[in-house]
XYZ file of C-alpha atoms in Angstrom:
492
model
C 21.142 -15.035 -24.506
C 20.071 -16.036 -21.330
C 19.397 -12.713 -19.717
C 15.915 -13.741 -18.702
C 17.190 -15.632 -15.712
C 15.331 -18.787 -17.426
C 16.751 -22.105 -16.143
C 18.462 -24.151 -18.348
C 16.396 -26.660 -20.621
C 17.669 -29.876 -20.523
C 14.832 -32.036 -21.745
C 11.898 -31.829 -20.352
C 10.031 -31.220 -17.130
C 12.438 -32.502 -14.472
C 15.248 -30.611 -15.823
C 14.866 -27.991 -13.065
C 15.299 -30.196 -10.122
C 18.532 -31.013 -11.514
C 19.419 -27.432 -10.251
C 20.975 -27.593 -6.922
C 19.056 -25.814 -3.788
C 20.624 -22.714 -4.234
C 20.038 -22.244 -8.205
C 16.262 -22.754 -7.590
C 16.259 -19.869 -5.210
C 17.271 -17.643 -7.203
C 15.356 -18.797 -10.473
C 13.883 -15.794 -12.096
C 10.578 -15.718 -14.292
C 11.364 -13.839 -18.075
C 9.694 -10.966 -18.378
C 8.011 -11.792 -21.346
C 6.509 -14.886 -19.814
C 5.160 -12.184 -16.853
C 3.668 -10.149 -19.363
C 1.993 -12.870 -21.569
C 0.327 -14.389 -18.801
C -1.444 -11.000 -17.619
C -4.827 -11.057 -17.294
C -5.465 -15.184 -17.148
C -6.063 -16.766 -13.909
C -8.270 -20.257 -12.932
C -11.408 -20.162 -14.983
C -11.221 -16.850 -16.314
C -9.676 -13.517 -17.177
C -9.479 -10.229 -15.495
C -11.443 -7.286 -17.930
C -9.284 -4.356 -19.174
C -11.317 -1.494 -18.170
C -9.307 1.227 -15.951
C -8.140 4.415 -17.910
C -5.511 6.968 -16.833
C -8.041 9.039 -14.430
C -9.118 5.424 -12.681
C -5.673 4.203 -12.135
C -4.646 7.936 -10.358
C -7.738 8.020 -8.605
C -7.183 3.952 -7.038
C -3.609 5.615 -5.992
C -4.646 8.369 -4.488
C -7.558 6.120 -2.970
C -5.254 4.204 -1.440
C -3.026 6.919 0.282
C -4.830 9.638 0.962
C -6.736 9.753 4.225
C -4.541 7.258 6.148
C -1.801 9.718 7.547
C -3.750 12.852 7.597
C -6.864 11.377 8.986
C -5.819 8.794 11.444
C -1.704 9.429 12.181
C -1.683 13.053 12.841
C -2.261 12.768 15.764
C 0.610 10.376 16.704
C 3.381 11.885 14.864
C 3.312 15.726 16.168
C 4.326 14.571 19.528
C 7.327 13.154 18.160
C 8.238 16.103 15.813
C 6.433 18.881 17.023
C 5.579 21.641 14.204
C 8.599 20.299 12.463
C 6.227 17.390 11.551
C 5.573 19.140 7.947
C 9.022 18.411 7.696
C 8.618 15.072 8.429
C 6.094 15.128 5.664
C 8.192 16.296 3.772
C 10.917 13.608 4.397
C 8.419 10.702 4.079
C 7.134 12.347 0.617
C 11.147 12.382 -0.985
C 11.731 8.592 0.045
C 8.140 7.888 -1.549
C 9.242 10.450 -4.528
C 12.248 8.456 -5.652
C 10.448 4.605 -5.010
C 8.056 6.326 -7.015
C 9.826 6.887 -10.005
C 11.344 3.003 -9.598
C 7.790 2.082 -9.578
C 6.985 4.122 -12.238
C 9.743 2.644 -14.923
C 8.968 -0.743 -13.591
C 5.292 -0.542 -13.814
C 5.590 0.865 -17.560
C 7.676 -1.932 -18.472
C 6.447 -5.342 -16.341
C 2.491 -4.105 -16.402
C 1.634 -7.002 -14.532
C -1.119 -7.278 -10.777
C 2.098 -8.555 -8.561
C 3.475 -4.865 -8.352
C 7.002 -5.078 -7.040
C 6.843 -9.084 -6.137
C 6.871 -9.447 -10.269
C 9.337 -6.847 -10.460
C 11.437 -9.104 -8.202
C 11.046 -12.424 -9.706
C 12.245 -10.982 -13.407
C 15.311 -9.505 -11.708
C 16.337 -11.387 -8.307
C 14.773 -14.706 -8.250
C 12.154 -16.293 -6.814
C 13.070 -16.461 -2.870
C 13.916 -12.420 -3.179
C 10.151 -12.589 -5.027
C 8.516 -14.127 -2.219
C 10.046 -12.078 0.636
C 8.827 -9.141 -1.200
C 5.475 -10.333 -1.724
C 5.188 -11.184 1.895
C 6.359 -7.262 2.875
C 3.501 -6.739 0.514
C 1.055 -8.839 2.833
C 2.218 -6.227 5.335
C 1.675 -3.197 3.402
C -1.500 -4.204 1.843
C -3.216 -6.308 3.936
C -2.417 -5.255 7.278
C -2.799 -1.581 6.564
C -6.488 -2.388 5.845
C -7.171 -3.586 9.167
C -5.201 -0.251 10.468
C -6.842 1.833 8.426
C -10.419 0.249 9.354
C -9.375 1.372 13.361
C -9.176 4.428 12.655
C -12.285 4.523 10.201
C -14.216 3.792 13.431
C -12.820 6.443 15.617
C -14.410 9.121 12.624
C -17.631 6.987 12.946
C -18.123 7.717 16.295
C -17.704 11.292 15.605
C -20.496 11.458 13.185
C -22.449 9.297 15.601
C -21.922 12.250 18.144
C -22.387 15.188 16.055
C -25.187 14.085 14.662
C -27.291 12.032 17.258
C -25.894 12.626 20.141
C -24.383 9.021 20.558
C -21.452 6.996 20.961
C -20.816 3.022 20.109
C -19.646 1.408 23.484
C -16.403 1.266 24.034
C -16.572 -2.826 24.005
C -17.965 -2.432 20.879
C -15.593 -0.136 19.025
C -12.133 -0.645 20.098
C -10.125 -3.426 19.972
C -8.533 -5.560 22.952
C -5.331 -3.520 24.614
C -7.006 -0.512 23.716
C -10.497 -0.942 26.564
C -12.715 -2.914 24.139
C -13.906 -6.238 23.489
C -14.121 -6.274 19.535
C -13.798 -2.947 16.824
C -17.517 -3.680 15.122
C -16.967 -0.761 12.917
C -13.661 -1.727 11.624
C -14.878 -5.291 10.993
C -18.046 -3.686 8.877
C -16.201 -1.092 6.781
C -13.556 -3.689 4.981
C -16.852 -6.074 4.541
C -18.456 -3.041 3.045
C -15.128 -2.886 0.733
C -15.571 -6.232 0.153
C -19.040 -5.910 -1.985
C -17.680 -3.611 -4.168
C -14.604 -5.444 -4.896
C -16.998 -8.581 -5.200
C -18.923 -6.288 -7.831
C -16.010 -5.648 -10.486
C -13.204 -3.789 -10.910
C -14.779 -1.014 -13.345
C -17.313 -0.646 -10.373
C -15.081 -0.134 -7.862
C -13.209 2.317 -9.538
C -16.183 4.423 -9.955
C -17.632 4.130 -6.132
C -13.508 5.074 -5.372
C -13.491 7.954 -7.524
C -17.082 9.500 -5.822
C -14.825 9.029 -2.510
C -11.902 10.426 -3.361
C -13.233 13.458 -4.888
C -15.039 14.044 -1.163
C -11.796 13.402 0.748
C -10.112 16.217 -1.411
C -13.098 18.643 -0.739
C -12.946 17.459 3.205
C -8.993 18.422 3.313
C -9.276 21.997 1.632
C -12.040 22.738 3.644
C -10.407 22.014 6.598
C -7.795 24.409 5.320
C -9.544 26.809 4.938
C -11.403 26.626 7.927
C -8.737 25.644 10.113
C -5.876 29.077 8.840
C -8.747 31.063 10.703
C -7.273 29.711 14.203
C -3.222 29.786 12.856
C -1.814 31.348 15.477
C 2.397 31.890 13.989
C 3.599 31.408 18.093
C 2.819 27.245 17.626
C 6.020 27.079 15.257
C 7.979 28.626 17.856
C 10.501 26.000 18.650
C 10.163 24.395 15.410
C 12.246 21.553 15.942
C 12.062 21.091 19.662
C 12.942 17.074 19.674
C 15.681 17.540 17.142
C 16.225 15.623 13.997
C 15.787 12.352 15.561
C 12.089 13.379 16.266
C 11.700 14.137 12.640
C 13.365 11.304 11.921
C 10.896 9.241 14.024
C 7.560 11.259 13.069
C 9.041 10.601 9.208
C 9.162 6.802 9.591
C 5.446 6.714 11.252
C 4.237 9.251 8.475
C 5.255 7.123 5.737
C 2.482 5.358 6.581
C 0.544 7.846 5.056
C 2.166 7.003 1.972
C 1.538 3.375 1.544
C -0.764 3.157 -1.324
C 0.975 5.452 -4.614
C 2.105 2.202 -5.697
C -1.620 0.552 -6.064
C -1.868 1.437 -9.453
C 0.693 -0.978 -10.318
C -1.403 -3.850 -8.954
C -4.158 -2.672 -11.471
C -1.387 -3.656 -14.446
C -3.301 -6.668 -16.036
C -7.328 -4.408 -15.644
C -5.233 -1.247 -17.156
C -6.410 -0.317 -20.625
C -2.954 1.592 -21.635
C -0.923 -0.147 -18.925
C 2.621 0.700 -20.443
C 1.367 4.344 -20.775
C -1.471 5.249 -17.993
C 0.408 3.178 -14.977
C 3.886 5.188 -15.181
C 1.875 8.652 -15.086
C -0.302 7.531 -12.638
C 1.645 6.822 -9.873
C 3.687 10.152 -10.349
C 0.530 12.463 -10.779
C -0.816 10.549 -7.687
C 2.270 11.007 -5.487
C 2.446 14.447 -6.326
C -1.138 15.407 -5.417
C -0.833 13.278 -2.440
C 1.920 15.375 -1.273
C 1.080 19.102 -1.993
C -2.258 18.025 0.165
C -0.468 16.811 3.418
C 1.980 19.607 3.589
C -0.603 22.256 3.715
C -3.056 20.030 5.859
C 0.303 19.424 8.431
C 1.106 23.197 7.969
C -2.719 24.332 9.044
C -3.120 21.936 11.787
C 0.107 22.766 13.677
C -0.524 26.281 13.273
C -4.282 26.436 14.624
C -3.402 24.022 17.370
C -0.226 23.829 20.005
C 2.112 21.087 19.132
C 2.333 19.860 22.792
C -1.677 19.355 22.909
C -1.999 17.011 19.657
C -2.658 13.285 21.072
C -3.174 10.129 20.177
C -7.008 10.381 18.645
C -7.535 9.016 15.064
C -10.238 12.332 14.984
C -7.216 14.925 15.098
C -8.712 17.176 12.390
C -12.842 16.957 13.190
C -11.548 18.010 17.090
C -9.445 20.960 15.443
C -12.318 22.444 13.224
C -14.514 21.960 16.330
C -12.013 24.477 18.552
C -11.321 27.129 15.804
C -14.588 27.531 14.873
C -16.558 26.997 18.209
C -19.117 25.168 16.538
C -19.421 21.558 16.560
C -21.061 21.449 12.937
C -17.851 21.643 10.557
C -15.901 19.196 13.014
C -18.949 16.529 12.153
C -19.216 17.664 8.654
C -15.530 16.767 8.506
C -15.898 13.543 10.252
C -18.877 12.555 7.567
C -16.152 13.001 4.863
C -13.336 11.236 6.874
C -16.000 8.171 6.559
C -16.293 8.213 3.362
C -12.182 9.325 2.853
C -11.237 6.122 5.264
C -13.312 4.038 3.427
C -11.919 4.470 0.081
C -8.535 3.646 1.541
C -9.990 0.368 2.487
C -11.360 -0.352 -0.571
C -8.499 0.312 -2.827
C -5.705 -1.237 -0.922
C -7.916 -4.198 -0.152
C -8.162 -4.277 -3.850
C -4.125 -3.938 -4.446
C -3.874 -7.095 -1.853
C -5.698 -9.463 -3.934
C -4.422 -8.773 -7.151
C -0.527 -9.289 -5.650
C -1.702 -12.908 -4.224
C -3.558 -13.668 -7.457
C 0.402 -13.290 -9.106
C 1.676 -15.055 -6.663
C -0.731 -17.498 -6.759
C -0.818 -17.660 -10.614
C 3.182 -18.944 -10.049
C 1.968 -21.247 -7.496
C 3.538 -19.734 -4.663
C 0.315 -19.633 -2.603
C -3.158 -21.580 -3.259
C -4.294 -21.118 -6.608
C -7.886 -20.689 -5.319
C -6.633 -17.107 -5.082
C -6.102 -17.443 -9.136
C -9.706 -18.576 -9.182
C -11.665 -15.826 -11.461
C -15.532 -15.272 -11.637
C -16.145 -15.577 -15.765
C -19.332 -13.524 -14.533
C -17.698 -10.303 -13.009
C -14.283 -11.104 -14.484
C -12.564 -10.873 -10.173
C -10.899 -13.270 -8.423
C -14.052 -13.831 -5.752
C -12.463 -16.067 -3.302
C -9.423 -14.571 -3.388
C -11.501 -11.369 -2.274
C -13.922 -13.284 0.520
C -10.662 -15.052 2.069
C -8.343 -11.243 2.248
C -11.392 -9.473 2.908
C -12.485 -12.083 6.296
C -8.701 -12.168 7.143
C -8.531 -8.515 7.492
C -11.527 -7.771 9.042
C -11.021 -10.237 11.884
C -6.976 -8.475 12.176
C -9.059 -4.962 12.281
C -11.459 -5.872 15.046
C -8.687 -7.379 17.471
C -5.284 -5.375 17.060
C -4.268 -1.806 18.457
C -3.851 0.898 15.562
C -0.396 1.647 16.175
C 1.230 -1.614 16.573
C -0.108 -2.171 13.031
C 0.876 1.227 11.618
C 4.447 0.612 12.359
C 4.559 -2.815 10.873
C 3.288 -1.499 7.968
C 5.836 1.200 7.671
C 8.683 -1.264 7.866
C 7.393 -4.220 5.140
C 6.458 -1.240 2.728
C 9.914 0.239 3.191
C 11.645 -3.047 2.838
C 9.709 -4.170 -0.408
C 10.508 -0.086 -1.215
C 13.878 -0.788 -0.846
C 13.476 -3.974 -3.148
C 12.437 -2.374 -6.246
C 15.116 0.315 -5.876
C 17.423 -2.199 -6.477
C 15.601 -4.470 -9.260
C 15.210 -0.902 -11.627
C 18.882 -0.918 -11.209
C 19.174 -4.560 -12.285
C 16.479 -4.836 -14.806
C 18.438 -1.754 -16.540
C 21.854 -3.619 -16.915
C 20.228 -7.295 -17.813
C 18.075 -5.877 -20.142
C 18.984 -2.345 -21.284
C 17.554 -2.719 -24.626
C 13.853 -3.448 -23.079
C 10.838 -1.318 -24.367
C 10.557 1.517 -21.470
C 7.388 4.223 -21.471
C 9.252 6.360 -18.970
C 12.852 5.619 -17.414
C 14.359 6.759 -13.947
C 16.106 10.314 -14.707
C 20.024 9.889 -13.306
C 19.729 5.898 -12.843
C 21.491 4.729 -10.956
C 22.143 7.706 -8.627
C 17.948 8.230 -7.543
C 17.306 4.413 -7.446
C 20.502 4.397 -4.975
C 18.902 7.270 -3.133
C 15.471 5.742 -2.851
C 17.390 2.639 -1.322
C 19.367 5.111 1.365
C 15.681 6.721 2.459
C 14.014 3.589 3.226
C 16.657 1.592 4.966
C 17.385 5.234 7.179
C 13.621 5.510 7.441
C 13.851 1.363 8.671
C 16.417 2.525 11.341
C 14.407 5.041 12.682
C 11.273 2.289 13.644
C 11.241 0.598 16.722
C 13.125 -2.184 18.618
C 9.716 -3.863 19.099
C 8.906 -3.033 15.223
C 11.925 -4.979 14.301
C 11.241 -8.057 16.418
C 7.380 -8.167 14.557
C 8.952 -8.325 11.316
C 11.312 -10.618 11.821
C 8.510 -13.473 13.273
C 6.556 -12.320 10.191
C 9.469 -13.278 7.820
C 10.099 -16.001 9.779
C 6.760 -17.209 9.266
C 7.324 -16.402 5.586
C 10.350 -18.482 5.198
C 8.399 -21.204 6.799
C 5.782 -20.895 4.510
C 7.880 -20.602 1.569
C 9.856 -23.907 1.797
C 6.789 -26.125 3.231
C 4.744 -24.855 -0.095
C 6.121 -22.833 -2.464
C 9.389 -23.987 -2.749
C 8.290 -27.389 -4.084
C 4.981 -26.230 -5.822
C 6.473 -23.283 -7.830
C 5.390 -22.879 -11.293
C 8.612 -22.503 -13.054
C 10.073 -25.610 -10.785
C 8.510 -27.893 -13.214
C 7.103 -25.827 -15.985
C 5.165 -29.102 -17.936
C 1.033 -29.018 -18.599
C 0.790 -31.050 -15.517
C 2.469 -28.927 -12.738
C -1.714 -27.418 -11.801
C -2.336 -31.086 -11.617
C-alpha cells in the first residue's frame, strides 16, 4: 500500500520525472526511509549521546531567557498588567503545538524537526516552506536574541566597572550605532562549543540553564518586596486586542520547546526521551514566566515599562535601592542569553543538515567531522550568517519575524499529526495527541489568530522571505532533490 507517499517505480532512476510538475511537489519521503537515514550525513555520522535530562535542558535552553529577559519590556505597553495573561495565551498555543510536536517527535525521531514531519505527510514543496519558517525561527532568533544579550552586557559592564561600550559599538544601525560587537561575539562564542560536540554542548547548556533558573527566582523573590497590588488596577486597560498583540510578541519567548526535536538523530532513547522532553520543558518554561510577568508588573507601574532589553536588572535596582542585585542579575542574564544562543544555533544546523541530507540545500551542510562527529561547516557558515544579521538589524523588527515563521511552521505540524494519524494509523507511537483531532485543530486556530494579531509590516517581511524561498526552491532544490532521482548517482 502506498501510504508512504513514495512515487511510483517504474524502472529505474528517471521514473520520477515522468511525474508531471505538480506530482513532484507534492512527493513525500516514507517515513521509514526518514528514520533509516538518521544519524548519516557526508563523511560521517552524528554520535548518540543526549539522555532525557540533556534533551529538556537544550529545550529549555533554547526558550528560556528570550521573552523574560529581552521582550518584557516591549510587550507591557501593549497589554499592561494583563500581560501575564498574554503569557498565558502565548503558553496554550505553544501547549497544544507542543503535544503535535511531541507525538511527531516520538514517532519521526529525526534532526529536521517539523520540515521532516512535513515531507512524510505533505510533500516536499509544503517541506521546504516549512523548513524555510524554520530559517526564521532558528536562525534569525539567534541574531535577536544576541541584541539583546548585549544590552545585559552593558549592564554588567556598568555595575561592575563603571563602564559602558559606545553606543557605535553596541547597537546596531536604526537603533544609533554603527555595528552590535557584542552580539556578533556571543553567537561566535556559541559557535566553539557547537564546533566542540554535541555531548559538550549539552553540558556547557545545562551549567547555563541551571543559572538562568536561579537568576529568575531570585528576582522573584527580590522583586514581591516592591509589589505594590494598585499596578493591576486597570488590568486590562488596552482591551483584548492589547493582549492579543502583547500575546503574538510574547510567543517569542516561546520559540525554542521544540529544539529537542532537532536533537532526534544525537538522542539516545529518541522515541522515548524526545516526547517527554518537550512537554516537561514547556511546562517549566511556563510556570517560570507567569510568576516572573506577575512580580514585575506588580513591583513596577505598567505605564513606566519601556523598550530596554535590561527590564528586570533596572527593576531589582529600584526595589531594592541598591545597584548590586540589578548587576548580579544582569551577570546571570549573560550567561541565561547565551545559552539561548547556543542551543537554537544548534537546532538551526541540524534542520539544514536534513534538508541538506535530501538535497534541498548544499550538501556541504551534510558534511560531518568523523573527529567530533558535527556537521563543522554547516556550523561556521549559520554561525557567520547570524552573527553578521545580529550586528546590523534592530531587535524588534527581528522578534516579530520570528513570531510569524514559528507560528506558520506551528501551524504546519498541527496539521501533519492530523494527517500522519489517518495515512498511517497503525504506526508505532511513544505518546499520541489526547482528543486528536480536536487539540491539533486548536493548536492550528492559536497560531493563525496569533498570525493575525502581527503587523502589516510583519506580513510584508514574510512574504519577501517566502518569496525568496520559492525562488530558491525551484532554481535548486526542485531539480536537485534527493527523491527526484533516487539512483547511487544523484550526490554525483
Amino acid at each position: 500500500m502506498l501510504d508512504h507517499g513514495a512515487p511510483p517505480h517504474n524502472g529505474g532512476p528517471s521514473a520520477p520525472h515522468s511525474e508531471g510538475r505538480g506530482m513532484r511537489l507534492m512527493r513525500r519521503k516514507p517515513v521509514e526511509r526518514l528514520v533509516a537515514e538518521g544519524g548519516h550525513g557526508e563523511g560521517g555520522t552524528l554520535r548518540r549521546s543526549l539522555g532525557l535530562w540533556q534533551l529538556t535542558m537544550i529545550s529549555i535552553g533554547a526558550t528560556l531567557g528570550t521573552g523574560i529577559f529581552v521582550v518584557l519590556g516591549e510587550a507591557v505597553p501593549k497589554a499592561g498588567p494583563a500581560v501575564t495573561l498574554s503569557f498565558v495565551i502565548a503558553g496554550l498555543t505553544a501547549l497544544f503545538s507542543a503535544l503535535s510536536y511531541a507525538e511527531l517527535a516520538g514517532t519521526i525521531p529525526v534532526s529536521g524537526s517539523s520540515y521532516s514531519y512535513a515531507y512524510a505527510t505533505m510533500g516536499e514543496l509544503i517541506a521546504w516552506v516549512c523548513g524555510w519558517c524554520l530559517m526564521l525561527e532558528y536562525g534569525v532568533s539567534v541574531a535577536a536574541v544576541a541584541v539583546g544579550w548585549g544590552e545585559y552586557l552593558n549592564e554588567l559592564l556598568d555595575g561592575t566597572i563603571g563602564v559602558t561600550l559606545p553606543a557605535a559599538l553596541s547597537a546596531p544601525p536604526g537603533d544609533g550605532g554603527i555595528f552590535n560587537a557584542p552580539a556578533l561575539i556571543v553567537v561566535l562564542l556559541a559557535m566553539a562549543f557547537l564546533l566542540g560536540g554535541a555531548r559538550e554542548s549539552a553540558r556547557a547548556n545545562t551549567v547555563m540553564v541551571l543559572v538562568k533558573i536561579g537568576a529568575l527566582v531570585l528576582f522573584c523573590a527580590i522583586g514581591v518586596q516592591g509589589f505594590r497590588s494598585g499596578n493591576y488596577e486597570n488590568f486590562m486597560p488596552l482591551g483584548m486586542a492589547g493582549v492579543s498583540a502583547a500575546g503574538a510578541t510574547l510567543f517569542f519567548s516561546y520559540i525554542g520547546f521544540d529544539a529537542a526535536s532537532t536533537a532526534g538523530e544525537e538522542a539516545k532513547n529518541a522515541q522515548r526521551d524526545l516526547p517527554r522532553a518537550i512537554l516537561l520543558s514547556l511546562a517549566i518554561i511556563t510556570a517560570l514566566y507567569v510568576l516572573v510577568a506577575a512580580v514585575a508588573v506588580g513591583a513596577k507601574p505598567w505605564r513606566q515599562f519601556s523598550d530596554s532589553e535590561a527590564t528586570l536588572a533596572q527593576i531589582m535596582r529600584e526595589v531594592t535601592g541598591q545597584s548590586f542585585w540589578g548587576t548580579l542579575l544582569a551577570f546571570c542574564a549573560v550567561i541565561a542569553i547565551a545559552s539561548v544562543v547556543l542551543t537554537v544555533l544548534y537546532g538551526q544546523t541540524r534542520i539544514l543538515f536534513a534538508m541538506s541530507r535530501d538535497g534541498l540545500v548544499p550538501k556541504v551542510f551534510a558534511k560531518v567531522s568523523p573527529r567530533t562527529g558535527t556537521p563543522r561547516a554547516n556550523t561556521l557558515i549559520v554561525s557567520l550568517f547570524c552573527g553578521v544579521l545580529a550586528a546590523a538589524v534592530p531587535l524588534g523588527q527581528l522578534a516579530d519575524a520570528t513570531s510569524i515563521g514559528t507560528l506558520f511552521a506551528f501551524a504546519l505540524v498541527n496539521i501533519a499529526v492530523v494527517v500522519l494519524r489517518r495515512s498511517r494509523p497503525d504506526m508505532p507511537r511513544s505518546f499520541r495527541v489526547p482528543l486528536s483531532p480536536l487539540l491539533p485543530a486548536l493548536g492550528l486556530g492559536f497560531c493563525l489568530w496569533m498570525m493575525g494579531s502581527l503587523s502589516a509590516v510583519t506580513w510584508v517581511v514574510f512574504g519577501v522571505w517566502m518569496a525568496v524561498g520559492l525562488v530558491f526552491y525551484f532554481l535548486y532544490g526542485y531539480r536537485r532533490s534527493r527523491l527526484a532521482a533516487p539512483a547511487p548517482s544523484e550526490a554525483k
